[in-house]
Tab-separated table of C-alpha atoms and ligand atoms in Angstrom:
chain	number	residue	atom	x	y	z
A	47	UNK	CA	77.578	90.719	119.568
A	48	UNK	CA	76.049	92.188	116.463
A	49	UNK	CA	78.331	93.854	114.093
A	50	UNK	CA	76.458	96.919	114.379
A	51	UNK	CA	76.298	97.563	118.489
A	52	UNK	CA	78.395	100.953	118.946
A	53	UNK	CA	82.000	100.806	120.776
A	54	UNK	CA	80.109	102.570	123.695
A	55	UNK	CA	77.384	100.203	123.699
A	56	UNK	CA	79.840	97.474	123.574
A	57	UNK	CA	81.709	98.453	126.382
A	58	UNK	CA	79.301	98.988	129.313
A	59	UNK	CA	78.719	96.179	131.667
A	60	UNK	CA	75.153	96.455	131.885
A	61	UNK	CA	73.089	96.702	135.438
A	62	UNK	CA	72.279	93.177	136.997
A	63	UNK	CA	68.558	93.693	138.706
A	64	UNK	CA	68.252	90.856	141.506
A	65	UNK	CA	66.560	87.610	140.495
A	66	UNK	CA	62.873	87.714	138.999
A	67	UNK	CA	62.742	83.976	139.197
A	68	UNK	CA	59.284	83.012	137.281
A	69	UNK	CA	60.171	78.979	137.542
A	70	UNK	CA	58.801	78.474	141.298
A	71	UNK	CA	57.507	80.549	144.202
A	72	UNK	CA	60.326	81.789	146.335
A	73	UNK	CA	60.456	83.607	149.794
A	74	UNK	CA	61.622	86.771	147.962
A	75	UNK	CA	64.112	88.754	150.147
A	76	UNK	CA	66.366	89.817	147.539
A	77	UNK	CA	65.038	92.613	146.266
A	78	UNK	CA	63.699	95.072	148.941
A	79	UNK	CA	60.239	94.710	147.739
A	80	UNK	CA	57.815	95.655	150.540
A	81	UNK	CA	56.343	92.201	151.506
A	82	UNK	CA	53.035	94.348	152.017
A	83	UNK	CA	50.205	95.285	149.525
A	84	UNK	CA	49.630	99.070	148.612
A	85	UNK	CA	47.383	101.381	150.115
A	86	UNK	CA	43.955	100.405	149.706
A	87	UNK	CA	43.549	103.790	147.988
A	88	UNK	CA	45.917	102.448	145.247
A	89	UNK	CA	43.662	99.436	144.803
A	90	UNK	CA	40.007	101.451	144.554
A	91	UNK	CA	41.892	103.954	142.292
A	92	UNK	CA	43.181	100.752	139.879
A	93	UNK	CA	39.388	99.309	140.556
A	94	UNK	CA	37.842	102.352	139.041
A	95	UNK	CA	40.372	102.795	136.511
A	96	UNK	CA	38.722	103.298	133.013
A	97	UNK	CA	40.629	101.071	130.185
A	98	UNK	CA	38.992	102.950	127.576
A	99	UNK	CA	41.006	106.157	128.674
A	100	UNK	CA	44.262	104.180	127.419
A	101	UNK	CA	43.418	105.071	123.605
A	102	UNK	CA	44.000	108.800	124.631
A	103	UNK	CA	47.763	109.502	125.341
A	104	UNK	CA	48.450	110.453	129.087
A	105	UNK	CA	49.253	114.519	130.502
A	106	UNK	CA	52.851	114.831	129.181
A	107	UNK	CA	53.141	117.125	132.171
A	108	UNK	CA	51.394	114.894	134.977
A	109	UNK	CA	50.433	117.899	135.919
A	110	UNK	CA	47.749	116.254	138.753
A	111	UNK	CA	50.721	113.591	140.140
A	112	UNK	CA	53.226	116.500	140.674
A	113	UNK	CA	50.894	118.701	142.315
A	114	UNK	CA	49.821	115.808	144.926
A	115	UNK	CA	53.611	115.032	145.683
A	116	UNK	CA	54.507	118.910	145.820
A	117	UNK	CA	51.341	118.865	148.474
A	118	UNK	CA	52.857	115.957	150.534
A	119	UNK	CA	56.465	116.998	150.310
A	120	UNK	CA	55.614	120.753	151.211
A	121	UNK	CA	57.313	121.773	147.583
A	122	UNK	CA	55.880	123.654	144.879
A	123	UNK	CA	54.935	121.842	141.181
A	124	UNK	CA	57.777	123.677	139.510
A	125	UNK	CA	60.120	121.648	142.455
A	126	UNK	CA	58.792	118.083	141.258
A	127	UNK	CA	59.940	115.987	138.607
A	128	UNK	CA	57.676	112.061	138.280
A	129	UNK	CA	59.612	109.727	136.386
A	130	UNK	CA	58.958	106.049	135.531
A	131	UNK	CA	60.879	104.838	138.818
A	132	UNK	CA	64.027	106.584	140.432
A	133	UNK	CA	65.909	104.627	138.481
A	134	UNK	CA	64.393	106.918	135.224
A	135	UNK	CA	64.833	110.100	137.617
A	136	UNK	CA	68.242	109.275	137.694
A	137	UNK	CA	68.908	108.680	133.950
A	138	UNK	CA	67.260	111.685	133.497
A	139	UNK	CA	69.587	113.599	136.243
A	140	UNK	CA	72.946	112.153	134.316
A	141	UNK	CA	71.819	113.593	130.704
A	142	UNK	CA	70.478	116.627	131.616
A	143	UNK	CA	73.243	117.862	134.141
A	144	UNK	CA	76.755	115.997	133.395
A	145	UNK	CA	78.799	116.248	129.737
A	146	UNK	CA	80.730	113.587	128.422
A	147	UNK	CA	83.991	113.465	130.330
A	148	UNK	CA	82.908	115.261	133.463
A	149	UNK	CA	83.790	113.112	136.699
A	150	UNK	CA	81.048	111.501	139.190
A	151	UNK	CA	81.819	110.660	142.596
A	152	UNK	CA	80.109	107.747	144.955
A	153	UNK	CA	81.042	105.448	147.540
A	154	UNK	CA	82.726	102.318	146.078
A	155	UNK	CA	79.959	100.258	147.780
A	156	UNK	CA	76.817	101.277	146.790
A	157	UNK	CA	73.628	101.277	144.346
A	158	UNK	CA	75.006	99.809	141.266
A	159	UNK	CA	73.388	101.741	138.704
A	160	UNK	CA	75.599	105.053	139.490
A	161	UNK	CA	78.790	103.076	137.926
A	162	UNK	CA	76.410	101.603	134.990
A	163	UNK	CA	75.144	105.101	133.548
A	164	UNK	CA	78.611	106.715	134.331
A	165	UNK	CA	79.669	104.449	132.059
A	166	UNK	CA	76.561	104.743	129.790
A	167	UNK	CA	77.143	108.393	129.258
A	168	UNK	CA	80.521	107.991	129.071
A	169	UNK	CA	81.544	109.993	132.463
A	170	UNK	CA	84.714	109.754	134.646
A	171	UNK	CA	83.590	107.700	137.640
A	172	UNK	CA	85.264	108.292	141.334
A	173	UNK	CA	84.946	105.586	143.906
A	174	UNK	CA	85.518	106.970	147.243
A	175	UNK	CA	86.040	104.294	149.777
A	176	UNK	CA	83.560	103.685	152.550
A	177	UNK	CA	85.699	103.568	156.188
A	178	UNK	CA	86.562	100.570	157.673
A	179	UNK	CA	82.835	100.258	158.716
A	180	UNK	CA	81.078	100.406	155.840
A	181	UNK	CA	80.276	104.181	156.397
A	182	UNK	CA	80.369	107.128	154.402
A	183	UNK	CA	83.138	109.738	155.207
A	184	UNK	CA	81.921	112.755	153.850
A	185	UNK	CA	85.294	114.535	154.607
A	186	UNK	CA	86.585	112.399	151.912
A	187	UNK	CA	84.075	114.369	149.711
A	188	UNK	CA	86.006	117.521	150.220
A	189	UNK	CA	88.199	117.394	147.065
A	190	UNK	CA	86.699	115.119	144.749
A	191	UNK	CA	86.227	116.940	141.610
A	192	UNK	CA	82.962	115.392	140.145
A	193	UNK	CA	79.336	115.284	141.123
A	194	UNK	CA	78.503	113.715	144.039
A	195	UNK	CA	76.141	110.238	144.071
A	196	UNK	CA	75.126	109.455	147.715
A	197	UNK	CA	72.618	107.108	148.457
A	198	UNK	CA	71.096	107.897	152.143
A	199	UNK	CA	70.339	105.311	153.789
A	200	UNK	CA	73.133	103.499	151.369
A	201	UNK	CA	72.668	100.527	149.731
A	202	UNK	CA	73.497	97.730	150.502
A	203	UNK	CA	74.746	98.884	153.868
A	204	UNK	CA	71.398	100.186	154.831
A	205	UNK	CA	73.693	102.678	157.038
A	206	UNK	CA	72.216	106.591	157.109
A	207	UNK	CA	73.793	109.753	156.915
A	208	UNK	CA	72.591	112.368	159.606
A	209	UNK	CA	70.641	115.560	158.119
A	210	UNK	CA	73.369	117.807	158.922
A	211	UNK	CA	76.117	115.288	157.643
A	212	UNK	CA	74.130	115.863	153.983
A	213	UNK	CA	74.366	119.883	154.821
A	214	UNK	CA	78.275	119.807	155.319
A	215	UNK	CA	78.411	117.946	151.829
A	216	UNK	CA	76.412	120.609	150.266
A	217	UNK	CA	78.067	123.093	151.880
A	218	UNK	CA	81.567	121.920	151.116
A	219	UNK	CA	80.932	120.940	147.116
A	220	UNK	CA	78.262	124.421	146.125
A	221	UNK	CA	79.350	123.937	142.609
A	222	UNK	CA	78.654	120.615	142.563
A	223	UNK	CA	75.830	118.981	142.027
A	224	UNK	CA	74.802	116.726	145.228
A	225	UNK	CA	72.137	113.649	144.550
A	226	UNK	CA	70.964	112.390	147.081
A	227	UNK	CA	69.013	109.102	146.384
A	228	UNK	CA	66.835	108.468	149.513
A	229	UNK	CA	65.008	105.000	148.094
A	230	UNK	CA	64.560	104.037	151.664
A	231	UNK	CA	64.073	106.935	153.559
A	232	UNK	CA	60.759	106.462	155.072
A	233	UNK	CA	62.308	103.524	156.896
A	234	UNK	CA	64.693	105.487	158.502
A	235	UNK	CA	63.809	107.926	161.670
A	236	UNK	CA	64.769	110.578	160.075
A	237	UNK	CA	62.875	112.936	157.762
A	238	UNK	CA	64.010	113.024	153.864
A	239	UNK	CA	66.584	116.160	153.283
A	240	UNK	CA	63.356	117.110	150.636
A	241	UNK	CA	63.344	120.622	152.839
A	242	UNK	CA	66.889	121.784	152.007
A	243	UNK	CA	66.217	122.283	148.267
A	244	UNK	CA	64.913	125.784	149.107
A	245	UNK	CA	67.875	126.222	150.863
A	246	UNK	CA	70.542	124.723	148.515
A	247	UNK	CA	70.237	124.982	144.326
A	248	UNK	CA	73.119	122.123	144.073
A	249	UNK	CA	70.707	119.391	145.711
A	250	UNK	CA	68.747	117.190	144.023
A	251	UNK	CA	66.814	114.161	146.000
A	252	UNK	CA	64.992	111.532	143.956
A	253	UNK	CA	62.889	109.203	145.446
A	254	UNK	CA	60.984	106.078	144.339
A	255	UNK	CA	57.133	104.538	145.409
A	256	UNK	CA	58.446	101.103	144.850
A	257	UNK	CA	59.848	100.483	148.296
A	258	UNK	CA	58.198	102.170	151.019
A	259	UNK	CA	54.743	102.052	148.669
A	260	UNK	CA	54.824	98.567	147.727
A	261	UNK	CA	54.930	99.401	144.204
A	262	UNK	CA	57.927	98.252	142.519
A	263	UNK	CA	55.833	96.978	139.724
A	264	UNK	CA	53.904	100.024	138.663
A	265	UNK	CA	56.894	102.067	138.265
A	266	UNK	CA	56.911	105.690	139.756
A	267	UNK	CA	59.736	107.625	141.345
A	268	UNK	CA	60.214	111.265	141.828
A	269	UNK	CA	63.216	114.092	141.484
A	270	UNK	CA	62.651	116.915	143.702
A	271	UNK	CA	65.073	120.424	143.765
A	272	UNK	CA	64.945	123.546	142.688
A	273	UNK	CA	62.179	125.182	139.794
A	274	UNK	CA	65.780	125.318	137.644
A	275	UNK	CA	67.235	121.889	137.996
A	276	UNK	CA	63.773	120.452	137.839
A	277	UNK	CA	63.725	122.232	134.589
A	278	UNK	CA	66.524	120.939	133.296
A	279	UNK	CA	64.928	117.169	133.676
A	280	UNK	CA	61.989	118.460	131.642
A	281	UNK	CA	64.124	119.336	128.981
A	282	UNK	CA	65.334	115.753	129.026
A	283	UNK	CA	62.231	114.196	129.204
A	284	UNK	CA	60.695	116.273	126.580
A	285	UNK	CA	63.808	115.470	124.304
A	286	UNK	CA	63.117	111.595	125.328
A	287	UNK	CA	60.187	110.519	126.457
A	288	UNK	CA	57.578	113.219	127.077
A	289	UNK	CA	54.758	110.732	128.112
A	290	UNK	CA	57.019	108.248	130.316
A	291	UNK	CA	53.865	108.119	133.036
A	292	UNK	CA	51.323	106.298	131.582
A	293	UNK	CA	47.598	106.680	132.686
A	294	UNK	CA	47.377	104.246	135.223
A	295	UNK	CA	50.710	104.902	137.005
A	296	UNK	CA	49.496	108.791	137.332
A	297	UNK	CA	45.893	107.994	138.597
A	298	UNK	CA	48.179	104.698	140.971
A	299	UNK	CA	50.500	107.945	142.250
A	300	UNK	CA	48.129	110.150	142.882
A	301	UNK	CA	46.085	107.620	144.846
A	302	UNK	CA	49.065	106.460	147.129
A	303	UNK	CA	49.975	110.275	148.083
A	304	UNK	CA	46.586	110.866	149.197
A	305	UNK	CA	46.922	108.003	151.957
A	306	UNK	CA	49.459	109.568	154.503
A	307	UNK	CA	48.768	106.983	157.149
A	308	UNK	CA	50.368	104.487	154.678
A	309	UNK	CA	53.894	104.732	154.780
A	310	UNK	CA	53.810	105.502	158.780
A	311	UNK	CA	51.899	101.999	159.114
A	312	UNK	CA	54.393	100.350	156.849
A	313	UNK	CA	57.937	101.881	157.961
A	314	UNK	CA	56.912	100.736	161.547
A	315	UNK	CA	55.766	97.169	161.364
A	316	UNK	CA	59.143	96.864	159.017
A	317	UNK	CA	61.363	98.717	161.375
A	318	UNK	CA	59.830	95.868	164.379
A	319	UNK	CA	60.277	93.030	162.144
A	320	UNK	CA	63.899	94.227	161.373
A	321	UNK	CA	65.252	95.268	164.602
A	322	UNK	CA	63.956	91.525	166.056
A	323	UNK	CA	65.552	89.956	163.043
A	324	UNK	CA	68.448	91.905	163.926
A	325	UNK	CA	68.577	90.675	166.991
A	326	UNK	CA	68.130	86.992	166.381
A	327	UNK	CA	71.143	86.905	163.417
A	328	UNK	CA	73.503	88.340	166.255
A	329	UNK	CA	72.626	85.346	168.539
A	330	UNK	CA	73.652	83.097	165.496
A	331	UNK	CA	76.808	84.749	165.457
A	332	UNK	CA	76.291	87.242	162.428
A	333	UNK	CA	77.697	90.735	162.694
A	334	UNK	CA	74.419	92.861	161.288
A	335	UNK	CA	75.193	96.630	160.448
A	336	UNK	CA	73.052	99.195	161.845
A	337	UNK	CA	70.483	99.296	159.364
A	338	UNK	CA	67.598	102.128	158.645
A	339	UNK	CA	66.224	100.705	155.558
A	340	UNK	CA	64.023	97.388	154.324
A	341	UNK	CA	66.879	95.627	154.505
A	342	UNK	CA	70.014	94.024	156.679
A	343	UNK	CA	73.666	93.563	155.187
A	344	UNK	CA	74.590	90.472	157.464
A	345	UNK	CA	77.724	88.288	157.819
A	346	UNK	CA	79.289	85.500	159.274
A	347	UNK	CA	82.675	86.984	160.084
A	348	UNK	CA	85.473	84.556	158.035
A	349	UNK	CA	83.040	82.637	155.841
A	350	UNK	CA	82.238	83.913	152.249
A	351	UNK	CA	78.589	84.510	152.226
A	352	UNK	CA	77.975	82.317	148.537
A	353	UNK	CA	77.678	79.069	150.095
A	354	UNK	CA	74.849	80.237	152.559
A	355	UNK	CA	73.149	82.226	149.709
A	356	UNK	CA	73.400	79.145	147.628
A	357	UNK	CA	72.243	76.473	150.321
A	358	UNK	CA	69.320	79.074	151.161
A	359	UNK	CA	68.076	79.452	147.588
A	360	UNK	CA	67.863	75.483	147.414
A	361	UNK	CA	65.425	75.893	150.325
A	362	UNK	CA	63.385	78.236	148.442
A	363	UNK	CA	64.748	81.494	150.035
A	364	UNK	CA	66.030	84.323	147.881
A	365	UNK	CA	68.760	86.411	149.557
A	366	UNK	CA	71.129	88.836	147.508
A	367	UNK	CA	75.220	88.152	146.940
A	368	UNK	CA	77.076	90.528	146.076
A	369	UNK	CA	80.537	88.880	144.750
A	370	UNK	CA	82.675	91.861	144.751
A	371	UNK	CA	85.656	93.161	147.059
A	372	UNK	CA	84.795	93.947	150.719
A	373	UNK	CA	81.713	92.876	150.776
A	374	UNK	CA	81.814	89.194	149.468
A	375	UNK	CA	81.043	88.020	152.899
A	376	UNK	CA	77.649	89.766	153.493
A	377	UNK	CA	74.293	88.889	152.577
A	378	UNK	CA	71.892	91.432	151.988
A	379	UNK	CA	68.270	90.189	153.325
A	380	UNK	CA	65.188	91.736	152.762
A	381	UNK	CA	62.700	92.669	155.471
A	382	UNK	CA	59.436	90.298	154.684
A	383	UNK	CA	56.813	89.826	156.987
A	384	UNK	CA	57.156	87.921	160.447
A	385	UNK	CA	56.363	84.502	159.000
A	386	UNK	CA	58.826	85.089	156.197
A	387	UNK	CA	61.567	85.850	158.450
A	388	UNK	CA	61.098	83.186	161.048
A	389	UNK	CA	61.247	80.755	158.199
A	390	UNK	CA	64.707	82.343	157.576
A	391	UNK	CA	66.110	82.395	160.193
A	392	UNK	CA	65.054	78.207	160.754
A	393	UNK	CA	66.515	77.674	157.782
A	394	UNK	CA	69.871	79.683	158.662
A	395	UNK	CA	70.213	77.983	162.193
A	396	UNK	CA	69.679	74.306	160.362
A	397	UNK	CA	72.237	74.977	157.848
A	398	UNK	CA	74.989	76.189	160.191
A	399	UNK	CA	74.105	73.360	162.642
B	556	LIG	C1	65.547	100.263	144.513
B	556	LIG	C2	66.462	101.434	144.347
B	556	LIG	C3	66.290	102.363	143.324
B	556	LIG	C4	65.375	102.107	142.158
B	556	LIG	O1	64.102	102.256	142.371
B	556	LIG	P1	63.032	102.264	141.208
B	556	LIG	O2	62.207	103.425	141.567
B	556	LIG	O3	62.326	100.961	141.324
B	556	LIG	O4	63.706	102.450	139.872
B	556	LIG	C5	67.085	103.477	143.292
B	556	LIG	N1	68.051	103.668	144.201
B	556	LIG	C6	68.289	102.780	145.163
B	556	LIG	C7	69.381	103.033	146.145
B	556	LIG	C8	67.503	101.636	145.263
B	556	LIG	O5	67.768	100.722	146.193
């Protein structure tokens, strides 16, 4: 460690993204990447795409991108905040809204990054237990005193909270500020809680195009709430990074909102493949939670899941681990296409034979 890294910097355990292996082609079902191109809108917009535009800088304001999403989320421009990925949105959320000290609340099994920029802006975190099956309780939200973190569906459960489940929590914490991270919405059946932020001033839903749009790799996620919290992640960005969309990821955005049929095609040939995959993982004796995302959080009741992960990424197939408490026995498996998952599940049957 250099002699010159802060006592803050030195103390945060940094965010571990899933594998990125460049050595040798994996089945990749450890990252909830949609196995799926993008719209073919994205690809004639990246097609037309003029390089020499790249020597002027970008619209600060992406003035165009937040207009299209206000359009498809029935929102006005002034409710819309585009960020690099949710991941930014989020960042973003934790400078602008939270001072040093204040305490932040979310399950104690969830998205990871919540406990890394806690810690990063040097925040109280609160980890409120899931119940004994893996849900979230939001009584035990009553009388937490911090800002409330809730991914819906959660990760890595993939379990969702109903609408009016999200209501009572923003009913019962009004001076709190409730984020609602909704990365895999669109694969649940049940619309994004994007409507309640006329109704409620302490919500705040981000969103991200790299799941349900197949583009983790350009980078674009969204913040949507009221004109003055949105404002309050402007002030951020313009105290930060005031042009953190570049050119192409605007003109990418803007493409993928105008194709509504998209993410309706997607969702459902993903929700077919993952209900059959379901399905076949219980006849091999896993226990499967109820999932409404990309993804399944799977187990062999009794048997720590690293052996399987470990025997399955010899074979070429990239699961996710997680080696903490509680959950040390689940895998978390990506929805990929049919092929992808037959090969899986072959390869799961062989190595428990
Ligand atoms: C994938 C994921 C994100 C991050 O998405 P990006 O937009 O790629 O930064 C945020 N929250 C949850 C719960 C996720 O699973």
């Amino acid at each position: 460690m250099s002699r010159f890294l802060s006592d803050g910097a030195a103390k945060i355990a940094p965010y571990v993204p899933g594998e990125q292996p460049q050595d040798k082609s994996y089945i990749k079902l450890n990252t909830n990447e949609c196995p799926y191109g993008p719209s073919l809108l994205v690809k004639d917009a990246i097609g037309r795409f003029q390089a020499d535009s790249l020597r002027l800088y970008p619209d600060p304001d992406a003035g165009r991108l937040k207009e299209a999403a206000a359009r498809a989320y029935g929102l006005a421009p002034e409710q819309v905040f585009a960020a690099g990925g949710s991941d930014e949105a989020l960042a973003y959320a934790f400078m602008a809204f939270f001072d040093r000290g204040d305490p932040v609340a979310y399950p104690d099994i969830t998205y990871g990054f919540y406990r890394v920029y806690a810690d990063l802006f040097r925040l109280e975190s609160r980890e409120i237990p899931l119940t004994e099956d893996y849900a979230i309780d939001i009584e035990a939200y009553r009388d937490v005193a911090g800002h409330l973190f809730i991914a819906n569906p959660n990760a890595p459960t993939g379990l969702l909270l109903p609408t009016d489940a999200i209501e009572a929590l923003l009913r019962q914490n009004p001076d709190r500020l409730v984020v609602v991270d909704e990365a895999y919405i669109d694969f649940a059946e049940q619309p994004s809680c994007v409507s309640l932020v006329e109704q409620y001033d302490n919500l705040l839903v981000v969103q991200t195009f790299s799941k349900s749009r197949a583009l983790a790799g350009m980078r674009l996620g969204f913040a949507f709430g009221s004109a003055p919290l949105i404002e309050g992640l402007e002030r951020i960005k313009y105290s930060f990074n005031p042009y953190n969309l570049d050119r192409l990821s605007i003109e990418v955005g803007i493409a993928a909102l105008a194709d509504r049929q998209y993410v309706e095609t997607i969702a459902g040939r993903i929700r077919k493949t993952r209900d059959w995959t379901t399905k076949q993982l219980e006849s091999l004796g896993f226990q499967v939670l109820p999932s409404a995302s990309n993804f399944l959080f799977a187990r062999l009741p009794g048997r720590e899941g690293a052996a399987l992960y470990g025997a399955l990424k010899d074979r070429g197939i990239l699961v996710r681990h997680f080696p903490k408490p509680r959950i040390s026995e689940f895998l978390r498996i990506t929805i990929g296409t049919d092929e992808e998952m037959r090969t899986l599940l072959q390869n799961v049957t062989e190595l428990l034979r």
